[in-house]
Amino acid sequence: MKNYAALAKLCYSFKLQILCFAKIYKGWIIKILNVKISIKNLNFYYNDKQAIHDLNLDIPANEVTSVIGPSDSGITTLLRSLNRLCDLNREARAEGDILLDGKSIFGKEVNVTELRRRVGMVFDVPAPLPISIFDNIAYGPRLNGKKNRKELAGIVEQSLSMAALWDEVKDRLNKPAMSLSGGQQQRLCVARVLALMPEVILLDRPCSGLDPISTAKIEESLIKLKERFTIVIAPHNVQQAGRISDRVAFMLMGDLIEEGTNASVFSSPKDRRTNDYITGRFG
Amino acid sequence: MKLSPKTAQKIAKTLIWSAALFVLVVLVAIILYILIKGLPMINWGFLTAIPRDMGRSGGISSTIVGTAMVTAVAIVIAVPLGIGTAFYLAEYTKEGMITRIIRFSADSLAGIPSIVYGLFGYIFFVIYLKMGWSVLSGGLTLSFMILPTMIRTSEEAIITVPNAYREASFSLGGTKWQTIIKTVFPSALRGIANGIILSIGRCIAETAAVALTAGAVLRMPTSLLSPTRTMAYHFYLLATEGISMENAYGTAALLIILIFFINVVVNAGVNKFMSKGK
């Protein structure tokens, strides 16, 4: 009898140790698994309407993850919750957790502006601010307190080059950003995010209004950028997802239906709805 | 009988054109009439001399200075308050009891006849606060009068700033205050400037409210506490008391020129500021 009790006690303390270990090394384990963002049981509501149902998804670092699905599937909501831009909507409410490098982004001690610098975002409609090209790129660094003109000029050149726009605009940096074409404006928005030196870049249907050539340029720079950044994109069609992504997640009506590598989702989808969507039977 | 779409189109076009033309003719006629009557009166002496003999002779210099001082006091007080309130309403609160009360009072205040403001200013500033008939009482009263215009035009201008700008700024790691100062305010500036122009115009043109609070003295005002007479009130007295129609027209013409001038100057300033980003 006594032995059983001792054994139970031993087992219990061992379990505690494991738990303790897991807690301490959670950050490590996540690093080893190369998970940048981990979404845990995310439920998202606008007032009473639920936009995302119990979503679990791990987003690996330095890869392009595409979230595909028909419109109104909660994809925009998902992207916007990753940098807490959805906080701006007073009717929005999130439950569950999102971990960035193993730390919750919903915690009380989280500095939201700092989070948004680490997780940059490009919107579906190019949204350059009504200031010059230079000032658009320097906007983020300036908010961060960088004032040195030389340093800013370096950041501007570097970001524009990474977004494949430098050669087109280097002679007219002081011209208004609104004078650029739609495709250039969107690349400007990409460059503006890069100037923050973020860790993650979210792109919400960044090519939806663009011509094929601009789209190709943006895709090309994204594939280069994944060496340094983690990219989450909502592509504007299935073909684009196929071209640029390493991993694909398929969402429908707020549910995550399927998730896997590009090859596995596109060549052998497990769910019939995924198959229907990627073969163009609906959506 | 039914009109064919083509005839209807023709009739509509004629009606719309004639409405616009009629308005144009009326406006131009009024302005031209006053300028033709008044411009010959305006010369250096008229602008720089103190009115003499109740305004029958001499110039209108003290009323120009009085108008400028009263307007300046009103603008200095009402513009920051109005813009601040507008930003509070548009950016800092959600719709609720407080915003509804502020909007409702602003809208009601905008519809009150200016003589009521004058009476309030007379009782509160002139008598209760013992400021007497003065530039300060007049300016404060006018600032209350233009506050609703300032709030509503600024709020309108702030609301029309595309949300995409705000989201872009927030997503680049801007705080609310940085977003407002660096993005929303510059974009809303044209609308806000329009509100300021409207307010200046109303201040310059006001008679009833300043008659009761700033006084009717023709001496040159020397401080914020000295009484004064504004140009519009001077014009009113010259015309209604039959003192001097010539000088009245001269004053009126100057008022019109002044308002044109302010429009041009403020717009040019705004354009220069905006052109940096356009």
XYZ file of C-alpha atoms in Angstrom:
561
model
C 0.000 0.000 0.000
C 2.713 2.356 1.097
C 4.705 1.551 -2.025
C 1.840 2.458 -4.314
C 1.488 5.824 -2.640
C 5.190 6.469 -3.020
C 5.047 5.451 -6.635
C 2.083 7.712 -7.309
C 3.924 10.559 -5.630
C 6.991 9.862 -7.732
C 4.952 9.772 -10.939
C 3.237 13.011 -9.988
C 6.466 14.839 -9.323
C 7.904 13.483 -12.568
C 4.877 14.803 -14.454
C 5.365 18.187 -12.793
C 8.966 18.170 -13.895
C 8.005 17.477 -17.473
C 5.437 20.242 -17.378
C 7.984 22.573 -15.859
C 10.510 21.617 -18.495
C 7.975 22.197 -21.248
C 7.135 25.576 -19.858
C 10.733 26.743 -19.544
C 11.868 25.424 -22.892
C 8.730 26.242 -24.835
C 10.519 29.053 -26.620
C 13.372 26.687 -27.469
C 11.151 23.902 -28.679
C 9.326 26.324 -30.914
C 12.641 27.572 -32.294
C 13.767 24.042 -33.047
C 10.505 23.319 -34.813
C 11.013 26.588 -36.684
C 7.544 27.863 -35.887
C 7.304 31.665 -36.117
C 3.640 32.132 -35.410
C 1.449 29.658 -33.628
C -2.295 30.197 -33.637
C -4.109 28.342 -30.867
C -7.882 27.842 -30.783
C -8.569 31.242 -32.280
C -12.198 32.295 -32.295
C -12.987 35.677 -33.731
C -16.227 37.617 -33.454
C -17.650 40.831 -34.869
C -20.335 41.558 -32.289
C -22.316 38.293 -32.404
C -21.194 37.156 -35.827
C -18.381 34.626 -35.647
C -15.784 35.139 -38.379
C -13.249 32.482 -37.380
C -14.071 29.140 -35.733
C -11.543 27.499 -33.444
C -8.542 27.841 -35.721
C -5.181 26.155 -35.065
C -2.299 26.855 -37.379
C 1.477 26.955 -37.153
C 3.308 29.284 -39.507
C 6.963 28.341 -40.069
C 9.705 30.944 -40.261
C 11.310 31.937 -43.551
C 8.626 30.372 -45.670
C 5.735 31.724 -47.684
C 2.454 30.557 -46.212
C -0.613 31.139 -48.369
C -4.070 31.320 -46.863
C -6.525 30.632 -49.668
C -10.287 30.520 -49.757
C -13.284 32.334 -51.187
C -13.984 35.849 -49.975
C -15.786 36.147 -46.642
C -13.880 33.152 -45.274
C -12.230 35.096 -42.480
C -8.849 35.342 -44.209
C -8.555 39.118 -43.896
C -9.674 38.856 -40.284
C -7.026 36.211 -39.633
C -4.249 38.327 -41.154
C -5.383 41.414 -39.312
C -5.458 39.626 -35.997
C -1.802 38.597 -36.453
C -0.659 42.195 -35.936
C -3.686 43.187 -33.894
C -4.821 45.668 -36.494
C -8.305 44.293 -35.837
C -8.130 46.128 -32.496
C -9.109 49.239 -34.448
C -12.540 47.745 -35.010
C -14.418 48.268 -31.788
C -16.886 45.503 -32.565
C -14.138 42.910 -32.966
C -13.301 40.415 -30.235
C -10.755 37.583 -30.290
C -10.634 34.469 -28.113
C -7.841 31.947 -27.980
C -4.219 32.838 -28.431
C -1.633 33.742 -31.029
C 2.015 33.149 -30.173
C 4.791 35.037 -31.906
C 8.124 33.380 -31.135
C 6.342 31.560 -28.342
C 4.968 34.681 -26.673
C 1.304 35.656 -26.679
C 0.526 38.797 -28.657
C -2.620 39.402 -26.617
C -0.785 39.715 -23.304
C -1.175 42.829 -21.193
C 2.537 43.666 -21.351
C 2.617 43.526 -25.167
C 3.414 46.853 -26.810
C 1.051 46.927 -29.769
C 3.002 49.458 -31.824
C 6.140 47.366 -31.293
C 4.210 44.265 -32.404
C 3.070 46.032 -35.574
C 6.655 46.967 -36.339
C 7.623 43.303 -36.056
C 4.612 42.129 -38.058
C 4.212 44.439 -41.042
C 1.202 44.509 -43.321
C 0.443 45.236 -46.982
C -3.205 45.874 -47.855
C -5.318 44.788 -50.802
C -5.711 48.326 -52.125
C -2.375 50.158 -52.425
C -2.529 52.745 -49.657
C 0.380 55.146 -50.044
C 0.080 58.166 -47.788
C -0.393 61.507 -49.597
C 3.248 62.459 -49.105
C 6.396 61.972 -51.178
C 7.869 58.587 -52.091
C 10.791 59.162 -49.728
C 8.539 60.225 -46.860
C 6.311 57.191 -47.363
C 9.227 54.816 -46.888
C 10.713 56.886 -44.076
C 7.352 57.129 -42.287
C 7.814 54.006 -40.169
C 11.496 54.591 -39.236
C 10.653 58.205 -38.381
C 7.831 57.120 -36.076
C 10.444 54.953 -34.452
C 12.561 58.032 -33.763
C 15.117 57.832 -36.583
C 15.902 61.364 -37.744
C 19.326 61.213 -39.370
C 18.751 62.054 -43.039
C 21.670 59.945 -44.230
C 20.548 56.891 -42.306
C 17.002 57.335 -43.595
C 18.253 57.657 -47.167
C 20.090 54.357 -46.747
C 16.961 52.637 -45.426
C 14.895 54.070 -48.273
C 17.288 52.851 -50.947
C 17.637 49.410 -49.381
C 13.882 48.918 -48.938
C 13.042 50.117 -52.437
C 15.685 47.834 -53.916
C 14.316 44.830 -52.032
C 10.839 45.625 -53.365
C 12.255 45.931 -56.914
C 11.234 49.561 -57.226
C 14.490 51.474 -56.716
C 15.488 51.695 -60.369
C 12.101 53.076 -61.363
C 11.871 55.808 -58.742
C 15.433 56.703 -57.734
C 15.316 59.948 -59.713
C 12.028 61.157 -58.293
C 12.043 60.293 -54.613
C 10.578 63.671 -53.747
C 7.640 63.275 -56.102
C 4.281 62.451 -54.528
C 3.629 58.750 -54.039
C 0.194 59.171 -55.587
C 1.825 59.878 -58.949
C 3.038 56.284 -59.225
C 1.099 53.635 -61.122
C -0.983 51.102 -59.200
C 1.666 48.396 -59.384
C 4.396 50.785 -58.319
C 2.227 52.015 -55.450
C 1.808 48.482 -54.183
C 5.549 47.806 -54.390
C 6.023 51.079 -52.536
C 3.768 49.703 -49.809
C 5.881 46.547 -49.676
C 9.032 48.669 -49.432
C 7.417 50.767 -46.710
C 6.884 47.639 -44.630
C 10.432 46.406 -45.334
C 11.803 49.706 -44.039
C 10.587 48.703 -40.587
C 12.831 45.622 -40.726
C 9.937 43.438 -39.621
C 10.123 39.728 -38.854
C 6.824 38.807 -40.458
C 5.130 40.351 -43.489
C 1.395 39.957 -43.969
C 0.020 40.550 -47.439
C -3.744 40.725 -47.886
C -4.502 40.054 -51.592
C -1.689 42.429 -52.558
C -2.104 41.881 -56.298
C -5.875 42.018 -56.571
C -5.973 45.217 -58.621
C -2.713 44.826 -60.502
C -1.714 43.866 -64.021
C 0.170 40.586 -64.638
C 3.555 42.271 -65.026
C 3.328 44.135 -61.721
C 2.039 40.953 -60.114
C 5.032 39.014 -61.439
C 7.403 41.648 -60.038
C 5.815 41.499 -56.603
C 5.852 37.686 -56.581
C 9.484 37.674 -57.620
C 10.491 39.969 -54.792
C 8.424 37.963 -52.282
C 10.276 34.768 -53.148
C 13.569 36.573 -52.583
C 12.334 38.123 -49.366
C 11.489 34.875 -47.648
C 15.162 34.302 -46.939
C 14.964 37.106 -44.407
C 11.309 37.307 -43.487
C 8.375 35.086 -42.678
C 5.640 35.759 -45.186
C 1.917 35.169 -44.800
C -0.065 35.986 -47.895
C -3.679 35.852 -48.957
C -3.173 35.364 -52.697
C -5.801 36.747 -55.018
C -6.174 33.412 -56.805
C -5.235 29.751 -56.502
C -2.614 29.937 -59.263
C -0.691 32.581 -57.365
C -0.737 30.407 -54.252
C 0.652 27.570 -56.317
C 3.452 29.724 -57.731
C 4.815 31.328 -54.628
C 3.934 29.390 -51.498
C 5.755 26.757 -49.494
C 2.738 25.976 -47.379
C -0.939 26.390 -48.125
C -3.880 26.709 -45.755
C -7.434 26.528 -47.067
C -10.174 28.370 -45.208
C -13.900 28.247 -45.788
C -16.585 30.161 -43.880
C -14.242 30.810 -40.981
C -13.016 27.222 -40.658
C -9.544 25.977 -41.474
C -10.305 23.034 -43.752
C -6.857 21.852 -44.670
C -3.250 22.840 -44.229
C -0.017 21.421 -45.565
C 2.870 21.859 -47.950
C 2.234 23.310 -51.357
C 2.742 19.935 -53.031
C 0.526 17.966 -50.661
C -2.412 20.383 -50.783
C -2.332 20.901 -54.519
C -1.553 17.366 -55.694
C -3.430 15.323 -53.133
C -5.899 17.381 -51.106
C -7.423 15.411 -48.269
C -10.731 17.225 -48.154
C -13.242 17.235 -50.991
C -13.983 20.938 -50.490
C -10.283 21.778 -50.903
C -10.223 19.771 -54.091
C -13.339 21.530 -55.374
C -11.866 24.913 -54.597
C -8.438 24.424 -56.126
C -9.867 22.833 -59.245
C -12.114 25.851 -59.617
C -15.427 24.155 -59.011
C -16.423 27.024 -56.727
C -14.928 30.189 -55.233
C -48.923 62.952 -73.092
C -45.536 61.550 -72.239
C -42.224 63.315 -72.619
C -39.627 61.527 -74.632
C -36.362 61.007 -72.673
C -34.655 63.316 -75.116
C -37.047 66.217 -74.469
C -36.914 65.591 -70.736
C -33.153 65.718 -70.908
C -33.288 69.019 -72.786
C -35.751 70.566 -70.324
C -33.717 69.399 -67.321
C -30.528 70.768 -68.806
C -32.169 74.146 -69.481
C -33.573 74.340 -65.948
C -30.269 73.455 -64.302
C -28.364 75.886 -66.479
C -30.781 78.709 -65.829
C -30.664 78.110 -62.068
C -26.876 78.320 -62.090
C -26.942 81.343 -64.365
C -29.495 83.129 -62.179
C -27.400 82.604 -59.046
C -24.295 83.781 -60.848
C -26.036 86.943 -62.089
C -27.373 87.793 -58.634
C -24.017 87.283 -56.932
C -22.067 89.218 -59.517
C -24.658 92.007 -59.516
C -24.464 92.475 -55.741
C -20.690 92.421 -55.641
C -20.305 94.687 -58.667
C -22.870 97.187 -57.363
C -21.115 97.512 -54.036
C -17.666 97.666 -55.587
C -18.738 100.314 -58.123
C -20.345 102.421 -55.410
C -17.662 101.818 -52.814
C -14.341 101.567 -54.619
C -14.128 105.282 -55.494
C -14.345 106.026 -51.769
C -11.375 103.860 -50.909
C -8.062 105.641 -50.876
C -5.084 105.812 -48.568
C -6.681 108.480 -46.411
C -9.888 106.479 -46.000
C -7.901 103.479 -44.837
C -5.578 105.278 -42.446
C -7.620 108.136 -40.932
C -9.691 107.866 -37.765
C -13.429 108.441 -38.398
C -14.448 111.994 -37.609
C -17.830 113.563 -37.019
C -19.580 110.191 -36.317
C -18.072 108.771 -39.516
C -19.404 111.485 -41.787
C -15.858 112.394 -42.701
C -12.412 110.976 -42.057
C -11.541 107.342 -42.644
C -12.341 104.028 -41.016
C -8.931 102.989 -39.688
C -10.047 102.364 -36.107
C -12.892 100.105 -37.252
C -10.474 98.087 -39.407
C -8.164 97.585 -36.445
C -11.144 96.812 -34.193
C -12.474 94.210 -36.610
C -9.066 92.589 -36.919
C -8.581 92.441 -33.150
C -12.038 91.056 -32.383
C -11.723 88.470 -35.158
C -8.243 87.485 -34.028
C -9.425 86.903 -30.439
C -12.365 84.822 -31.673
C -10.223 82.716 -34.031
C -7.417 82.165 -31.524
C -9.925 80.781 -29.044
C -12.387 78.962 -31.296
C -10.003 77.257 -33.740
C -8.007 75.145 -31.264
C -11.146 74.345 -29.247
C -13.114 73.471 -32.361
C -10.410 71.291 -33.900
C -9.770 69.583 -30.574
C -13.451 68.792 -30.100
C -13.706 67.570 -33.682
C -10.787 65.165 -33.203
C -12.341 63.970 -29.962
C -15.642 63.290 -31.706
C -14.149 61.703 -34.812
C -11.194 59.739 -33.462
C -11.290 59.263 -29.732
C -14.770 58.153 -28.754
C -17.295 55.718 -29.942
C -20.796 56.928 -30.610
C -22.591 57.378 -27.336
C -24.423 59.736 -25.068
C -21.577 62.262 -24.833
C -20.949 62.537 -28.576
C -24.661 62.848 -29.234
C -24.975 65.627 -26.672
C -21.980 67.493 -28.130
C -23.259 67.163 -31.699
C -26.781 68.122 -30.736
C -25.650 71.224 -28.857
C -23.287 72.205 -31.659
C -26.070 71.893 -34.215
C -28.494 73.831 -32.019
C -25.919 76.532 -31.304
C -25.294 76.896 -35.041
C -28.936 77.805 -35.588
C -29.271 80.432 -32.865
C -29.566 84.041 -34.117
C -26.408 85.994 -33.454
C -28.256 88.621 -31.434
C -28.844 85.925 -28.802
C -25.109 85.373 -28.586
C -24.788 89.128 -28.288
C -27.210 89.197 -25.381
C -25.429 86.317 -23.666
C -22.067 88.007 -24.183
C -23.450 91.269 -22.855
C -24.821 89.677 -19.694
C -21.946 87.272 -19.048
C -18.756 88.949 -20.290
C -19.628 92.641 -20.248
C -21.592 92.803 -17.002
C -21.014 89.657 -14.927
C -17.274 89.298 -15.637
C -16.930 93.089 -15.709
C -14.971 93.129 -18.965
C -17.056 96.042 -20.172
C -17.624 96.768 -23.824
C -14.296 95.603 -25.158
C -12.399 93.753 -27.858
C -12.114 90.829 -25.441
C -15.867 90.581 -24.722
C -16.632 90.846 -28.438
C -14.004 88.277 -29.404
C -15.107 85.791 -26.748
C -18.751 86.133 -27.800
C -17.837 85.628 -31.442
C -15.703 82.607 -30.566
C -18.785 80.970 -29.020
C -20.745 81.877 -32.131
C -18.296 80.271 -34.581
C -17.467 77.254 -32.433
C -20.261 75.068 -33.900
C -19.112 75.847 -37.452
C -15.525 75.035 -36.543
C -16.464 71.751 -34.861
C -18.749 70.504 -37.589
C -16.584 71.457 -40.588
C -13.452 70.042 -38.941
C -15.244 66.850 -37.949
C -16.529 66.465 -41.498
C -13.010 66.968 -42.849
C -11.544 64.418 -40.424
C -14.184 61.814 -41.226
C -13.551 62.104 -44.964
C -9.865 61.204 -44.527
C -9.710 57.667 -45.994
C -9.496 54.950 -43.387
C -6.719 53.374 -45.434
C -4.392 56.190 -44.310
C -5.096 55.468 -40.660
C -4.645 51.739 -41.127
C -1.399 52.264 -43.033
C -0.068 54.471 -40.265
C -1.135 52.098 -37.501
C 0.278 49.105 -39.336
C 3.622 50.895 -39.624
C 3.793 51.062 -35.854
C 2.283 54.483 -35.329
C 0.517 55.357 -32.119
C -2.859 57.047 -32.251
C -1.340 60.459 -31.618
C 1.365 59.998 -34.282
C -1.277 58.863 -36.739
C -3.419 61.897 -36.047
C -0.576 64.426 -36.196
C 1.327 63.002 -39.150
C -1.436 61.634 -41.336
C -4.999 62.540 -40.433
C -4.462 66.207 -39.643
C -2.490 67.069 -42.821
C -5.054 65.256 -44.948
C -7.953 66.996 -43.247
C -6.246 70.373 -43.365
C -8.033 71.610 -46.478
C -11.448 71.010 -44.943
C -10.380 72.495 -41.638
C -9.007 75.566 -43.429
C -12.373 75.932 -45.136
C -13.994 75.985 -41.711
C -11.534 78.641 -40.571
C -12.276 80.794 -43.638
C -16.013 80.473 -43.045
C -15.500 81.405 -39.390
C -13.335 84.425 -40.183
C -15.953 85.548 -42.677
C -18.701 85.251 -40.106
C -16.659 87.171 -37.523
C -15.880 90.003 -39.909
C -19.462 90.229 -41.094
C -21.092 90.029 -37.667
C -23.007 93.060 -36.407
C -25.575 92.194 -33.753
C -23.325 90.166 -31.479
C -20.462 92.675 -31.489
C -22.784 95.674 -31.192
C -23.817 94.399 -27.761
C -20.384 93.286 -26.587
C -17.607 95.296 -28.267
C -19.300 98.657 -28.167
C -19.568 101.397 -30.772
C -16.643 103.627 -29.901
C -14.732 105.123 -32.811
C -11.454 105.607 -30.952
C -8.477 103.501 -31.982
C -8.464 100.402 -29.714
C -5.225 100.189 -27.756
C -5.644 97.002 -25.764
C -7.865 93.955 -25.500
C -9.933 95.782 -22.910
C -10.608 98.925 -24.931
C -14.014 99.258 -26.592
C -14.205 99.352 -30.351
C -16.556 99.379 -33.313
C -16.221 96.771 -36.055
C -16.476 97.563 -39.765
C -19.764 95.743 -40.251
C -21.381 97.560 -37.332
C -19.911 100.837 -38.522
C -21.463 100.208 -41.921
C -24.801 99.415 -40.290
C -24.790 102.615 -38.259
C -23.667 104.789 -41.193
C -26.448 103.402 -43.388
C -29.343 103.175 -40.923
C -28.725 106.487 -39.183
C -28.314 108.183 -42.538
C -24.898 109.480 -41.571
C -23.030 108.894 -44.815
C -24.053 106.455 -47.539
C -20.774 107.073 -49.384
C -18.670 106.002 -46.457
C -21.031 103.078 -45.851
C -20.435 101.820 -49.386
C -16.713 102.323 -48.985
C -16.756 100.217 -45.825
C -18.853 97.524 -47.505
C -16.523 97.367 -50.500
C -13.555 97.024 -48.178
C -15.322 94.217 -46.295
C -15.838 92.299 -49.536
C -12.254 92.824 -50.656
C -11.020 91.720 -47.252
C -12.989 88.481 -47.358
C -11.761 87.757 -50.899
C -8.242 88.447 -49.737
C -8.490 86.125 -46.727
C -9.890 83.356 -48.927
C -7.001 83.693 -51.340
C -4.304 83.917 -48.671
C -5.527 80.975 -46.595
C -6.075 78.818 -49.673
C -2.633 79.676 -51.008
C -1.112 78.726 -47.666
C -2.963 75.424 -47.607
C -2.058 74.703 -51.223
C 1.584 75.339 -50.507
C 1.471 72.994 -47.536
C -0.460 70.300 -49.409
C 1.684 70.529 -52.533
C 4.542 68.965 -50.600
C 2.682 65.673 -50.778
C 0.842 66.018 -54.046
